[in-house]
Amino acid sequence: MGAALCLPASDDAIAAPPPARVIVDLLGPVPKPEEMPIVRALADILSRSTELLESVRSYPGCSEAIRAAVGRPSQQTEEAVWRELEPAIMQLRAFYDYAQTLVTAIPIVLRFFASSTNIQESIERYQASTKKLADVLFFAHLFDEAKMMNSNFQNDLSYYRRALQKARMNGQKPSGGRGPRMLIADDVANSMSMFYANPSPMLTTLIDGCKKIPASMPTENSAEFLSLLAAGCFNIISKQQMGNRSMVEYCLRVMVMCIVIYDHVNPGGVFAKGTAVDVRAYVNLITVYGGDIQAELLNGIRYSTIHFKDDNTPKKIQQMLTE
């Protein structure tokens, strides 16, 4: 039997407690026939996620070749850097393209649940779809973690764009020759530059996807779904329903992603009184169970949300996240 998602009981720290109980299998949910199209669609999107994440983590970059080309400019060093840069830029393009594919998963799932008149009942019934969205959030968090630890992503792309611009100014044809040449269209390069300049590019992409959900779908329904999933992850860990450390980290990462996205899609944010997310309890949970990723998780709530510094954010929460 899979792990159960049960919402935390009300206490003084919760201004607006979420629904009393939700049960979701996070280990091996069996899809219902009516949710199979969604499960298949997300499974297809996620099929490359493991391989791509390994490529992100092992991305070597072209820093040595770039330093040589800049410090000792010559035809030899320029040709050497472009031999390394060409496959690197195409790999960066592949990561970016996958983000544009991954973001389509958000509307698919939220549209399915947000159209329901009772999201709690829908989550209880369609567990496999909830699990797939949790997998998307988990992957996005790992992607951003790996990207943040490797400055080569942005540096390689910046050098490519500078070299190409310089070649154009000098009258070189960017489409051929042994030196700088166009590998991707300018508009794509511009979008990629904005993507990699973001400290959490995959999170930002998913947030943008949430905001593109049709206006006919109430924003509060999407926010409610996120709050239910976050609260469920909280309860799994707090009740020690998972002894496996990897699954504890899975729940923590998904929980933080839900908190941050909720803050962006809910007009009042996630910190103000009256929201369905008990941020203080979640921060305490991370402090106890976060382990090696504790600081990263807490910083995610502090820096990736947009309402943390609002006047109506409880001072206690601000203090907890700045200590």
PDB file of C-alpha atoms in Angstrom:
ATOM      1  CA  MET A   1       0.000   0.000   0.000  1.00  0.00           C
ATOM      2  CA  GLY A   2       1.312   3.452  -0.802  1.00  0.00           C
ATOM      3  CA  ALA A   3       1.931   6.310   1.539  1.00  0.00           C
ATOM      4  CA  ALA A   4      -1.126   8.208   2.690  1.00  0.00           C
ATOM      5  CA  LEU A   5      -1.558  11.938   2.365  1.00  0.00           C
ATOM      6  CA  CYS A   6      -3.424  13.255   5.384  1.00  0.00           C
ATOM      7  CA  LEU A   7      -3.817  16.955   6.017  1.00  0.00           C
ATOM      8  CA  PRO A   8      -2.503  18.301   9.313  1.00  0.00           C
ATOM      9  CA  ALA A   9      -4.970  18.990  12.071  1.00  0.00           C
ATOM     10  CA  SER A  10      -5.813  22.558  13.002  1.00  0.00           C
ATOM     11  CA  ASP A  11      -3.734  24.333  15.648  1.00  0.00           C
ATOM     12  CA  ASP A  12      -2.900  27.864  16.685  1.00  0.00           C
ATOM     13  CA  ALA A  13      -0.305  28.212  13.907  1.00  0.00           C
ATOM     14  CA  ILE A  14      -2.884  27.634  11.183  1.00  0.00           C
ATOM     15  CA  ALA A  15      -5.083  30.600  10.353  1.00  0.00           C
ATOM     16  CA  ALA A  16      -7.229  28.716   7.837  1.00  0.00           C
ATOM     17  CA  PRO A  17      -6.804  24.940   8.118  1.00  0.00           C
ATOM     18  CA  PRO A  18      -7.084  22.968   4.884  1.00  0.00           C
ATOM     19  CA  PRO A  19      -9.664  20.192   4.436  1.00  0.00           C
ATOM     20  CA  ALA A  20      -9.519  17.542   7.143  1.00  0.00           C
ATOM     21  CA  ARG A  21      -8.230  14.565   5.163  1.00  0.00           C
ATOM     22  CA  VAL A  22      -6.900  13.561   1.761  1.00  0.00           C
ATOM     23  CA  ILE A  23      -5.396  10.191   0.866  1.00  0.00           C
ATOM     24  CA  VAL A  24      -2.955   9.848  -2.019  1.00  0.00           C
ATOM     25  CA  ASP A  25      -0.569   7.031  -2.881  1.00  0.00           C
ATOM     26  CA  LEU A  26       2.882   8.473  -3.607  1.00  0.00           C
ATOM     27  CA  LEU A  27       4.555   5.145  -4.269  1.00  0.00           C
ATOM     28  CA  GLY A  28       2.544   3.132  -6.744  1.00  0.00           C
ATOM     29  CA  PRO A  29      -0.912   4.502  -7.512  1.00  0.00           C
ATOM     30  CA  VAL A  30      -3.010   2.557 -10.009  1.00  0.00           C
ATOM     31  CA  PRO A  31      -4.628   4.911 -12.530  1.00  0.00           C
ATOM     32  CA  LYS A  32      -8.381   4.983 -12.937  1.00  0.00           C
ATOM     33  CA  PRO A  33      -9.546   4.439 -16.535  1.00  0.00           C
ATOM     34  CA  GLU A  34     -10.801   8.024 -16.856  1.00  0.00           C
ATOM     35  CA  GLU A  35      -7.426   9.510 -15.889  1.00  0.00           C
ATOM     36  CA  MET A  36      -5.352   7.307 -18.176  1.00  0.00           C
ATOM     37  CA  PRO A  37      -4.992   9.987 -20.890  1.00  0.00           C
ATOM     38  CA  ILE A  38      -3.466  12.383 -18.335  1.00  0.00           C
ATOM     39  CA  VAL A  39      -1.227   9.736 -16.805  1.00  0.00           C
ATOM     40  CA  ARG A  40       0.009   8.645 -20.227  1.00  0.00           C
ATOM     41  CA  ALA A  41       0.632  12.235 -21.329  1.00  0.00           C
ATOM     42  CA  LEU A  42       2.678  13.040 -18.228  1.00  0.00           C
ATOM     43  CA  ALA A  43       4.509   9.720 -18.325  1.00  0.00           C
ATOM     44  CA  ASP A  44       5.554  10.509 -21.881  1.00  0.00           C
ATOM     45  CA  ILE A  45       6.767  13.971 -20.865  1.00  0.00           C
ATOM     46  CA  LEU A  46       8.685  12.561 -17.892  1.00  0.00           C
ATOM     47  CA  SER A  47      10.185   9.639 -19.815  1.00  0.00           C
ATOM     48  CA  ARG A  48      13.346  11.640 -20.581  1.00  0.00           C
ATOM     49  CA  SER A  49      13.627  13.325 -17.195  1.00  0.00           C
ATOM     50  CA  THR A  50      16.117  10.919 -15.579  1.00  0.00           C
ATOM     51  CA  GLU A  51      18.469  10.938 -18.556  1.00  0.00           C
ATOM     52  CA  LEU A  52      18.223  14.699 -18.944  1.00  0.00           C
ATOM     53  CA  LEU A  53      18.852  15.316 -15.247  1.00  0.00           C
ATOM     54  CA  GLU A  54      22.041  13.266 -15.431  1.00  0.00           C
ATOM     55  CA  SER A  55      23.153  15.355 -18.398  1.00  0.00           C
ATOM     56  CA  VAL A  56      22.447  18.551 -16.467  1.00  0.00           C
ATOM     57  CA  ARG A  57      24.422  17.337 -13.469  1.00  0.00           C
ATOM     58  CA  SER A  58      27.375  16.224 -15.560  1.00  0.00           C
ATOM     59  CA  TYR A  59      27.449  19.227 -17.907  1.00  0.00           C
ATOM     60  CA  PRO A  60      31.193  19.998 -18.182  1.00  0.00           C
ATOM     61  CA  GLY A  61      31.051  23.429 -19.751  1.00  0.00           C
ATOM     62  CA  CYS A  62      33.666  25.090 -21.914  1.00  0.00           C
ATOM     63  CA  SER A  63      35.334  27.314 -19.333  1.00  0.00           C
ATOM     64  CA  GLU A  64      38.920  26.207 -20.042  1.00  0.00           C
ATOM     65  CA  ALA A  65      38.575  26.613 -23.796  1.00  0.00           C
ATOM     66  CA  ILE A  66      36.852  29.982 -23.348  1.00  0.00           C
ATOM     67  CA  ARG A  67      39.619  31.249 -21.067  1.00  0.00           C
ATOM     68  CA  ALA A  68      42.218  30.175 -23.622  1.00  0.00           C
ATOM     69  CA  ALA A  69      40.368  31.896 -26.468  1.00  0.00           C
ATOM     70  CA  VAL A  70      39.996  35.107 -24.466  1.00  0.00           C
ATOM     71  CA  GLY A  71      43.479  35.114 -22.921  1.00  0.00           C
ATOM     72  CA  ARG A  72      45.421  33.864 -25.955  1.00  0.00           C
ATOM     73  CA  PRO A  73      43.338  34.799 -28.994  1.00  0.00           C
ATOM     74  CA  SER A  74      44.386  33.001 -32.142  1.00  0.00           C
ATOM     75  CA  GLN A  75      42.849  30.966 -34.902  1.00  0.00           C
ATOM     76  CA  GLN A  76      43.853  27.796 -33.045  1.00  0.00           C
ATOM     77  CA  THR A  77      42.213  28.753 -29.718  1.00  0.00           C
ATOM     78  CA  GLU A  78      39.137  30.073 -31.503  1.00  0.00           C
ATOM     79  CA  GLU A  79      38.664  26.856 -33.438  1.00  0.00           C
ATOM     80  CA  ALA A  80      39.271  24.857 -30.253  1.00  0.00           C
ATOM     81  CA  VAL A  81      36.614  26.698 -28.278  1.00  0.00           C
ATOM     82  CA  TRP A  82      34.059  26.295 -31.045  1.00  0.00           C
ATOM     83  CA  ARG A  83      34.696  22.564 -31.248  1.00  0.00           C
ATOM     84  CA  GLU A  84      33.621  22.375 -27.608  1.00  0.00           C
ATOM     85  CA  LEU A  85      31.014  25.085 -27.772  1.00  0.00           C
ATOM     86  CA  GLU A  86      28.930  23.670 -30.610  1.00  0.00           C
ATOM     87  CA  PRO A  87      27.792  20.475 -28.821  1.00  0.00           C
ATOM     88  CA  ALA A  88      27.491  22.415 -25.555  1.00  0.00           C
ATOM     89  CA  ILE A  89      25.117  24.990 -27.030  1.00  0.00           C
ATOM     90  CA  MET A  90      23.012  22.264 -28.589  1.00  0.00           C
ATOM     91  CA  GLN A  91      22.846  20.538 -25.216  1.00  0.00           C
ATOM     92  CA  LEU A  92      21.728  23.789 -23.581  1.00  0.00           C
ATOM     93  CA  ARG A  93      19.107  24.064 -26.311  1.00  0.00           C
ATOM     94  CA  ALA A  94      17.896  20.548 -25.470  1.00  0.00           C
ATOM     95  CA  PHE A  95      17.524  21.446 -21.771  1.00  0.00           C
ATOM     96  CA  TYR A  96      15.605  24.590 -22.687  1.00  0.00           C
ATOM     97  CA  ASP A  97      13.351  22.752 -25.134  1.00  0.00           C
ATOM     98  CA  TYR A  98      12.540  20.158 -22.499  1.00  0.00           C
ATOM     99  CA  ALA A  99      11.452  22.924 -20.113  1.00  0.00           C
ATOM    100  CA  GLN A 100       9.006  24.145 -22.757  1.00  0.00           C
ATOM    101  CA  THR A 101       7.633  20.605 -22.979  1.00  0.00           C
ATOM    102  CA  LEU A 102       7.527  20.050 -19.225  1.00  0.00           C
ATOM    103  CA  VAL A 103       5.498  23.179 -18.627  1.00  0.00           C
ATOM    104  CA  THR A 104       2.617  21.708 -20.622  1.00  0.00           C
ATOM    105  CA  ALA A 105       2.139  19.169 -17.818  1.00  0.00           C
ATOM    106  CA  ILE A 106       0.940  21.838 -15.381  1.00  0.00           C
ATOM    107  CA  PRO A 107      -2.189  22.947 -17.278  1.00  0.00           C
ATOM    108  CA  ILE A 108      -3.031  19.338 -18.136  1.00  0.00           C
ATOM    109  CA  VAL A 109      -3.274  18.294 -14.493  1.00  0.00           C
ATOM    110  CA  LEU A 110      -4.582  21.513 -12.971  1.00  0.00           C
ATOM    111  CA  ARG A 111      -7.249  21.807 -15.655  1.00  0.00           C
ATOM    112  CA  PHE A 112      -8.363  18.292 -14.763  1.00  0.00           C
ATOM    113  CA  PHE A 113      -8.617  18.996 -11.018  1.00  0.00           C
ATOM    114  CA  ALA A 114      -9.589  22.669 -11.080  1.00  0.00           C
ATOM    115  CA  SER A 115     -12.703  21.888 -13.089  1.00  0.00           C
ATOM    116  CA  SER A 116     -13.951  19.696 -10.251  1.00  0.00           C
ATOM    117  CA  THR A 117     -16.523  20.975  -7.780  1.00  0.00           C
ATOM    118  CA  ASN A 118     -14.773  19.086  -4.990  1.00  0.00           C
ATOM    119  CA  ILE A 119     -10.998  18.979  -5.411  1.00  0.00           C
ATOM    120  CA  GLN A 120     -10.499  16.913  -2.275  1.00  0.00           C
ATOM    121  CA  GLU A 121     -12.683  14.127  -3.620  1.00  0.00           C
ATOM    122  CA  SER A 122     -10.983  14.323  -7.013  1.00  0.00           C
ATOM    123  CA  ILE A 123      -7.534  13.978  -5.449  1.00  0.00           C
ATOM    124  CA  GLU A 124      -8.719  10.961  -3.482  1.00  0.00           C
ATOM    125  CA  ARG A 125     -10.085   9.352  -6.616  1.00  0.00           C
ATOM    126  CA  TYR A 126      -7.423  10.287  -9.169  1.00  0.00           C
ATOM    127  CA  GLN A 127      -4.258   9.553  -7.216  1.00  0.00           C
ATOM    128  CA  ALA A 128      -2.086   8.662 -10.192  1.00  0.00           C
ATOM    129  CA  SER A 129      -2.556  12.096 -11.760  1.00  0.00           C
ATOM    130  CA  THR A 130      -1.586  13.795  -8.494  1.00  0.00           C
ATOM    131  CA  LYS A 131       1.488  11.611  -8.246  1.00  0.00           C
ATOM    132  CA  LYS A 132       2.548  12.508 -11.788  1.00  0.00           C
ATOM    133  CA  LEU A 133       2.321  16.227 -11.055  1.00  0.00           C
ATOM    134  CA  ALA A 134       4.373  15.652  -7.905  1.00  0.00           C
ATOM    135  CA  ASP A 135       6.979  13.951 -10.118  1.00  0.00           C
ATOM    136  CA  VAL A 136       7.054  17.023 -12.368  1.00  0.00           C
ATOM    137  CA  LEU A 137       7.606  19.329  -9.377  1.00  0.00           C
ATOM    138  CA  PHE A 138      10.293  17.029  -7.986  1.00  0.00           C
ATOM    139  CA  PHE A 139      12.199  16.973 -11.270  1.00  0.00           C
ATOM    140  CA  ALA A 140      11.957  20.758 -11.621  1.00  0.00           C
ATOM    141  CA  HIS A 141      13.424  21.249  -8.154  1.00  0.00           C
ATOM    142  CA  LEU A 142      16.336  18.898  -8.909  1.00  0.00           C
ATOM    143  CA  PHE A 143      16.973  20.589 -12.265  1.00  0.00           C
ATOM    144  CA  ASP A 144      17.182  24.030 -10.669  1.00  0.00           C
ATOM    145  CA  GLU A 145      19.433  22.692  -7.926  1.00  0.00           C
ATOM    146  CA  ALA A 146      21.873  21.283 -10.486  1.00  0.00           C
ATOM    147  CA  LYS A 147      21.770  24.413 -12.625  1.00  0.00           C
ATOM    148  CA  MET A 148      22.426  26.658  -9.650  1.00  0.00           C
ATOM    149  CA  MET A 149      25.588  24.736  -8.828  1.00  0.00           C
ATOM    150  CA  ASN A 150      27.060  25.106 -12.314  1.00  0.00           C
ATOM    151  CA  SER A 151      27.810  28.573 -13.697  1.00  0.00           C
ATOM    152  CA  ASN A 152      28.894  27.097 -17.035  1.00  0.00           C
ATOM    153  CA  PHE A 153      25.344  27.092 -18.364  1.00  0.00           C
ATOM    154  CA  GLN A 154      25.067  30.855 -18.484  1.00  0.00           C
ATOM    155  CA  ASN A 155      28.759  31.492 -19.175  1.00  0.00           C
ATOM    156  CA  ASP A 156      28.862  29.240 -22.245  1.00  0.00           C
ATOM    157  CA  LEU A 157      25.730  30.775 -23.712  1.00  0.00           C
ATOM    158  CA  SER A 158      26.973  34.308 -23.002  1.00  0.00           C
ATOM    159  CA  TYR A 159      30.281  33.619 -24.753  1.00  0.00           C
ATOM    160  CA  TYR A 160      28.481  32.143 -27.748  1.00  0.00           C
ATOM    161  CA  ARG A 161      26.304  35.240 -28.126  1.00  0.00           C
ATOM    162  CA  ARG A 162      29.213  37.673 -27.654  1.00  0.00           C
ATOM    163  CA  ALA A 163      31.404  35.834 -30.139  1.00  0.00           C
ATOM    164  CA  LEU A 164      28.622  35.707 -32.692  1.00  0.00           C
ATOM    165  CA  GLN A 165      27.904  39.419 -32.292  1.00  0.00           C
ATOM    166  CA  LYS A 166      31.591  40.248 -32.644  1.00  0.00           C
ATOM    167  CA  ALA A 167      31.837  38.145 -35.800  1.00  0.00           C
ATOM    168  CA  ARG A 168      28.887  39.982 -37.306  1.00  0.00           C
ATOM    169  CA  MET A 169      30.367  43.376 -36.463  1.00  0.00           C
ATOM    170  CA  ASN A 170      33.608  42.306 -38.157  1.00  0.00           C
ATOM    171  CA  GLY A 171      31.745  41.245 -41.272  1.00  0.00           C
ATOM    172  CA  GLN A 172      32.156  37.498 -40.812  1.00  0.00           C
ATOM    173  CA  LYS A 173      29.386  35.277 -42.078  1.00  0.00           C
ATOM    174  CA  PRO A 174      27.917  33.554 -38.999  1.00  0.00           C
ATOM    175  CA  SER A 175      26.578  30.607 -40.969  1.00  0.00           C
ATOM    176  CA  GLY A 176      29.898  29.097 -42.029  1.00  0.00           C
ATOM    177  CA  GLY A 177      33.638  29.020 -41.571  1.00  0.00           C
ATOM    178  CA  ARG A 178      35.747  27.595 -38.782  1.00  0.00           C
ATOM    179  CA  GLY A 179      35.042  30.321 -36.256  1.00  0.00           C
ATOM    180  CA  PRO A 180      31.865  31.710 -34.721  1.00  0.00           C
ATOM    181  CA  ARG A 181      28.729  30.617 -36.552  1.00  0.00           C
ATOM    182  CA  MET A 182      25.025  30.632 -35.849  1.00  0.00           C
ATOM    183  CA  LEU A 183      23.873  27.453 -34.134  1.00  0.00           C
ATOM    184  CA  ILE A 184      20.411  28.553 -33.038  1.00  0.00           C
ATOM    185  CA  ALA A 185      18.038  31.293 -34.156  1.00  0.00           C
ATOM    186  CA  ASP A 186      18.476  34.655 -32.464  1.00  0.00           C
ATOM    187  CA  ASP A 187      15.005  34.666 -30.909  1.00  0.00           C
ATOM    188  CA  VAL A 188      15.641  31.232 -29.400  1.00  0.00           C
ATOM    189  CA  ALA A 189      19.041  32.353 -28.113  1.00  0.00           C
ATOM    190  CA  ASN A 190      17.387  35.372 -26.489  1.00  0.00           C
ATOM    191  CA  SER A 191      14.812  33.173 -24.783  1.00  0.00           C
ATOM    192  CA  MET A 192      17.490  30.744 -23.667  1.00  0.00           C
ATOM    193  CA  SER A 193      19.525  33.595 -22.242  1.00  0.00           C
ATOM    194  CA  MET A 194      16.580  34.737 -20.128  1.00  0.00           C
ATOM    195  CA  PHE A 195      15.922  31.147 -19.074  1.00  0.00           C
ATOM    196  CA  TYR A 196      19.471  30.474 -17.852  1.00  0.00           C
ATOM    197  CA  ALA A 197      19.847  33.918 -16.266  1.00  0.00           C
ATOM    198  CA  ASN A 198      17.074  32.962 -13.862  1.00  0.00           C
ATOM    199  CA  PRO A 199      18.350  31.328 -10.654  1.00  0.00           C
ATOM    200  CA  SER A 200      15.425  28.865 -10.774  1.00  0.00           C
ATOM    201  CA  PRO A 201      14.544  28.591 -14.463  1.00  0.00           C
ATOM    202  CA  MET A 202      12.419  25.460 -14.297  1.00  0.00           C
ATOM    203  CA  LEU A 203      10.377  26.758 -11.365  1.00  0.00           C
ATOM    204  CA  THR A 204       9.778  30.041 -13.172  1.00  0.00           C
ATOM    205  CA  THR A 205       8.714  28.173 -16.302  1.00  0.00           C
ATOM    206  CA  LEU A 206       6.184  26.121 -14.319  1.00  0.00           C
ATOM    207  CA  ILE A 207       4.832  29.247 -12.608  1.00  0.00           C
ATOM    208  CA  ASP A 208       4.336  30.843 -16.021  1.00  0.00           C
ATOM    209  CA  GLY A 209       2.499  27.690 -17.075  1.00  0.00           C
ATOM    210  CA  CYS A 210       0.140  27.991 -14.119  1.00  0.00           C
ATOM    211  CA  LYS A 211      -0.624  31.585 -15.025  1.00  0.00           C
ATOM    212  CA  LYS A 212      -1.571  30.578 -18.570  1.00  0.00           C
ATOM    213  CA  ILE A 213      -4.442  28.379 -17.417  1.00  0.00           C
ATOM    214  CA  PRO A 214      -7.681  29.675 -19.015  1.00  0.00           C
ATOM    215  CA  ALA A 215      -9.520  32.383 -17.108  1.00  0.00           C
ATOM    216  CA  SER A 216     -12.589  30.128 -17.010  1.00  0.00           C
ATOM    217  CA  MET A 217     -10.751  27.984 -14.458  1.00  0.00           C
ATOM    218  CA  PRO A 218     -10.817  29.635 -11.007  1.00  0.00           C
ATOM    219  CA  THR A 219      -7.359  30.500  -9.670  1.00  0.00           C
ATOM    220  CA  GLU A 220      -8.438  29.476  -6.192  1.00  0.00           C
ATOM    221  CA  ASN A 221      -9.021  25.924  -7.397  1.00  0.00           C
ATOM    222  CA  SER A 222      -5.437  25.610  -8.628  1.00  0.00           C
ATOM    223  CA  ALA A 223      -4.205  27.138  -5.367  1.00  0.00           C
ATOM    224  CA  GLU A 224      -6.338  24.725  -3.363  1.00  0.00           C
ATOM    225  CA  PHE A 225      -4.873  21.750  -5.198  1.00  0.00           C
ATOM    226  CA  LEU A 226      -1.339  22.960  -4.456  1.00  0.00           C
ATOM    227  CA  SER A 227      -2.172  23.542  -0.799  1.00  0.00           C
ATOM    228  CA  LEU A 228      -3.609  20.032  -0.493  1.00  0.00           C
ATOM    229  CA  LEU A 229      -0.520  18.446  -2.003  1.00  0.00           C
ATOM    230  CA  ALA A 230       1.805  20.528   0.190  1.00  0.00           C
ATOM    231  CA  ALA A 231      -0.139  19.729   3.333  1.00  0.00           C
ATOM    232  CA  GLY A 232      -0.218  16.077   2.421  1.00  0.00           C
ATOM    233  CA  CYS A 233       3.547  15.913   1.995  1.00  0.00           C
ATOM    234  CA  PHE A 234       3.853  17.642   5.368  1.00  0.00           C
ATOM    235  CA  ASN A 235       1.717  15.030   7.085  1.00  0.00           C
ATOM    236  CA  ILE A 236       3.492  12.066   5.504  1.00  0.00           C
ATOM    237  CA  ILE A 237       6.770  13.220   7.018  1.00  0.00           C
ATOM    238  CA  SER A 238       5.454  14.522  10.335  1.00  0.00           C
ATOM    239  CA  LYS A 239       3.682  11.222  11.002  1.00  0.00           C
ATOM    240  CA  GLN A 240       6.808   9.353   9.873  1.00  0.00           C
ATOM    241  CA  GLN A 241       4.873   7.376   7.306  1.00  0.00           C
ATOM    242  CA  MET A 242       8.030   7.062   5.208  1.00  0.00           C
ATOM    243  CA  GLY A 243      11.259   5.760   6.678  1.00  0.00           C
ATOM    244  CA  ASN A 244      13.049   5.954   3.336  1.00  0.00           C
ATOM    245  CA  ARG A 245      15.244   9.063   3.301  1.00  0.00           C
ATOM    246  CA  SER A 246      14.938   9.475  -0.452  1.00  0.00           C
ATOM    247  CA  MET A 247      11.156   9.636  -0.171  1.00  0.00           C
ATOM    248  CA  VAL A 248      11.381  12.118   2.704  1.00  0.00           C
ATOM    249  CA  GLU A 249      13.454  14.389   0.451  1.00  0.00           C
ATOM    250  CA  TYR A 250      10.986  13.777  -2.376  1.00  0.00           C
ATOM    251  CA  CYS A 251       8.114  14.998  -0.190  1.00  0.00           C
ATOM    252  CA  LEU A 252      10.097  17.988   1.099  1.00  0.00           C
ATOM    253  CA  ARG A 253      11.039  19.135  -2.394  1.00  0.00           C
ATOM    254  CA  VAL A 254       7.492  18.750  -3.712  1.00  0.00           C
ATOM    255  CA  MET A 255       6.146  20.547  -0.647  1.00  0.00           C
ATOM    256  CA  VAL A 256       8.417  23.556  -1.165  1.00  0.00           C
ATOM    257  CA  MET A 257       7.563  23.750  -4.860  1.00  0.00           C
ATOM    258  CA  CYS A 258       3.865  23.769  -3.998  1.00  0.00           C
ATOM    259  CA  ILE A 259       4.389  26.538  -1.428  1.00  0.00           C
ATOM    260  CA  VAL A 260       6.319  28.731  -3.862  1.00  0.00           C
ATOM    261  CA  ILE A 261       3.961  28.238  -6.805  1.00  0.00           C
ATOM    262  CA  TYR A 262       0.964  28.835  -4.528  1.00  0.00           C
ATOM    263  CA  ASP A 263       2.495  32.168  -3.529  1.00  0.00           C
ATOM    264  CA  HIS A 264       2.688  33.183  -7.191  1.00  0.00           C
ATOM    265  CA  VAL A 265      -0.785  32.056  -8.299  1.00  0.00           C
ATOM    266  CA  ASN A 266      -2.792  33.004  -5.218  1.00  0.00           C
ATOM    267  CA  PRO A 267      -3.485  36.779  -5.270  1.00  0.00           C
ATOM    268  CA  GLY A 268      -2.913  37.095  -1.523  1.00  0.00           C
ATOM    269  CA  GLY A 269       0.231  34.994  -1.565  1.00  0.00           C
ATOM    270  CA  VAL A 270       1.076  32.149   0.778  1.00  0.00           C
ATOM    271  CA  PHE A 271       2.110  33.975   3.957  1.00  0.00           C
ATOM    272  CA  ALA A 272      -0.896  36.134   4.815  1.00  0.00           C
ATOM    273  CA  LYS A 273      -3.444  35.055   7.394  1.00  0.00           C
ATOM    274  CA  GLY A 274      -6.357  33.205   5.892  1.00  0.00           C
ATOM    275  CA  THR A 275      -4.393  31.115   3.383  1.00  0.00           C
ATOM    276  CA  ALA A 276      -4.675  27.349   3.398  1.00  0.00           C
ATOM    277  CA  VAL A 277      -0.924  26.836   3.769  1.00  0.00           C
ATOM    278  CA  ASP A 278       0.609  26.651   7.233  1.00  0.00           C
ATOM    279  CA  VAL A 279       4.039  27.985   6.321  1.00  0.00           C
ATOM    280  CA  ARG A 280       5.256  28.084   9.907  1.00  0.00           C
ATOM    281  CA  ALA A 281       4.605  24.368  10.378  1.00  0.00           C
ATOM    282  CA  TYR A 282       6.346  23.607   7.089  1.00  0.00           C
ATOM    283  CA  VAL A 283       9.406  25.625   8.065  1.00  0.00           C
ATOM    284  CA  ASN A 284       9.584  23.758  11.372  1.00  0.00           C
ATOM    285  CA  LEU A 285       9.297  20.471   9.503  1.00  0.00           C
ATOM    286  CA  ILE A 286      12.141  21.392   7.152  1.00  0.00           C
ATOM    287  CA  THR A 287      14.288  22.395  10.116  1.00  0.00           C
ATOM    288  CA  VAL A 288      13.799  18.946  11.654  1.00  0.00           C
ATOM    289  CA  TYR A 289      13.898  16.722   8.566  1.00  0.00           C
ATOM    290  CA  GLY A 290      15.709  18.806   5.945  1.00  0.00           C
ATOM    291  CA  GLY A 291      19.156  17.385   6.640  1.00  0.00           C
ATOM    292  CA  ASP A 292      21.701  18.327   3.986  1.00  0.00           C
ATOM    293  CA  ILE A 293      19.110  20.173   1.891  1.00  0.00           C
ATOM    294  CA  GLN A 294      17.601  22.180   4.761  1.00  0.00           C
ATOM    295  CA  ALA A 295      19.208  25.505   3.804  1.00  0.00           C
ATOM    296  CA  GLU A 296      18.307  25.060   0.143  1.00  0.00           C
ATOM    297  CA  LEU A 297      14.659  24.365   0.973  1.00  0.00           C
ATOM    298  CA  LEU A 298      14.336  27.290   3.363  1.00  0.00           C
ATOM    299  CA  ASN A 299      16.060  29.635   0.916  1.00  0.00           C
ATOM    300  CA  GLY A 300      13.634  28.480  -1.751  1.00  0.00           C
ATOM    301  CA  ILE A 301      10.688  29.663   0.345  1.00  0.00           C
ATOM    302  CA  ARG A 302      12.423  32.905   1.234  1.00  0.00           C
ATOM    303  CA  TYR A 303      13.837  33.936  -2.132  1.00  0.00           C
ATOM    304  CA  SER A 304      11.561  32.292  -4.724  1.00  0.00           C
ATOM    305  CA  THR A 305       8.288  33.606  -3.316  1.00  0.00           C
ATOM    306  CA  ILE A 306       7.110  37.117  -4.130  1.00  0.00           C
ATOM    307  CA  HIS A 307       5.167  37.985  -0.954  1.00  0.00           C
ATOM    308  CA  PHE A 308       7.779  37.165   1.686  1.00  0.00           C
ATOM    309  CA  LYS A 309       8.581  40.831   2.334  1.00  0.00           C
ATOM    310  CA  ASP A 310       4.967  41.988   2.296  1.00  0.00           C
ATOM    311  CA  ASP A 311       3.801  43.945   5.316  1.00  0.00           C
ATOM    312  CA  ASN A 312       1.145  41.339   6.127  1.00  0.00           C
ATOM    313  CA  THR A 313       3.630  38.459   6.257  1.00  0.00           C
ATOM    314  CA  PRO A 314       3.829  37.412   9.925  1.00  0.00           C
ATOM    315  CA  LYS A 315       7.038  38.633  11.533  1.00  0.00           C
ATOM    316  CA  LYS A 316       7.546  35.225  13.103  1.00  0.00           C
ATOM    317  CA  ILE A 317       7.756  33.570   9.697  1.00  0.00           C
ATOM    318  CA  GLN A 318      10.147  36.239   8.410  1.00  0.00           C
ATOM    319  CA  GLN A 319      12.300  35.706  11.461  1.00  0.00           C
ATOM    320  CA  MET A 320      12.295  31.909  11.048  1.00  0.00           C
ATOM    321  CA  LEU A 321      13.476  32.197   7.450  1.00  0.00           C
ATOM    322  CA  THR A 322      16.168  34.814   8.069  1.00  0.00           C
ATOM    323  CA  GLU A 323      17.831  33.328  11.143  1.00  0.00           C
TER     324      GLU A 323
END
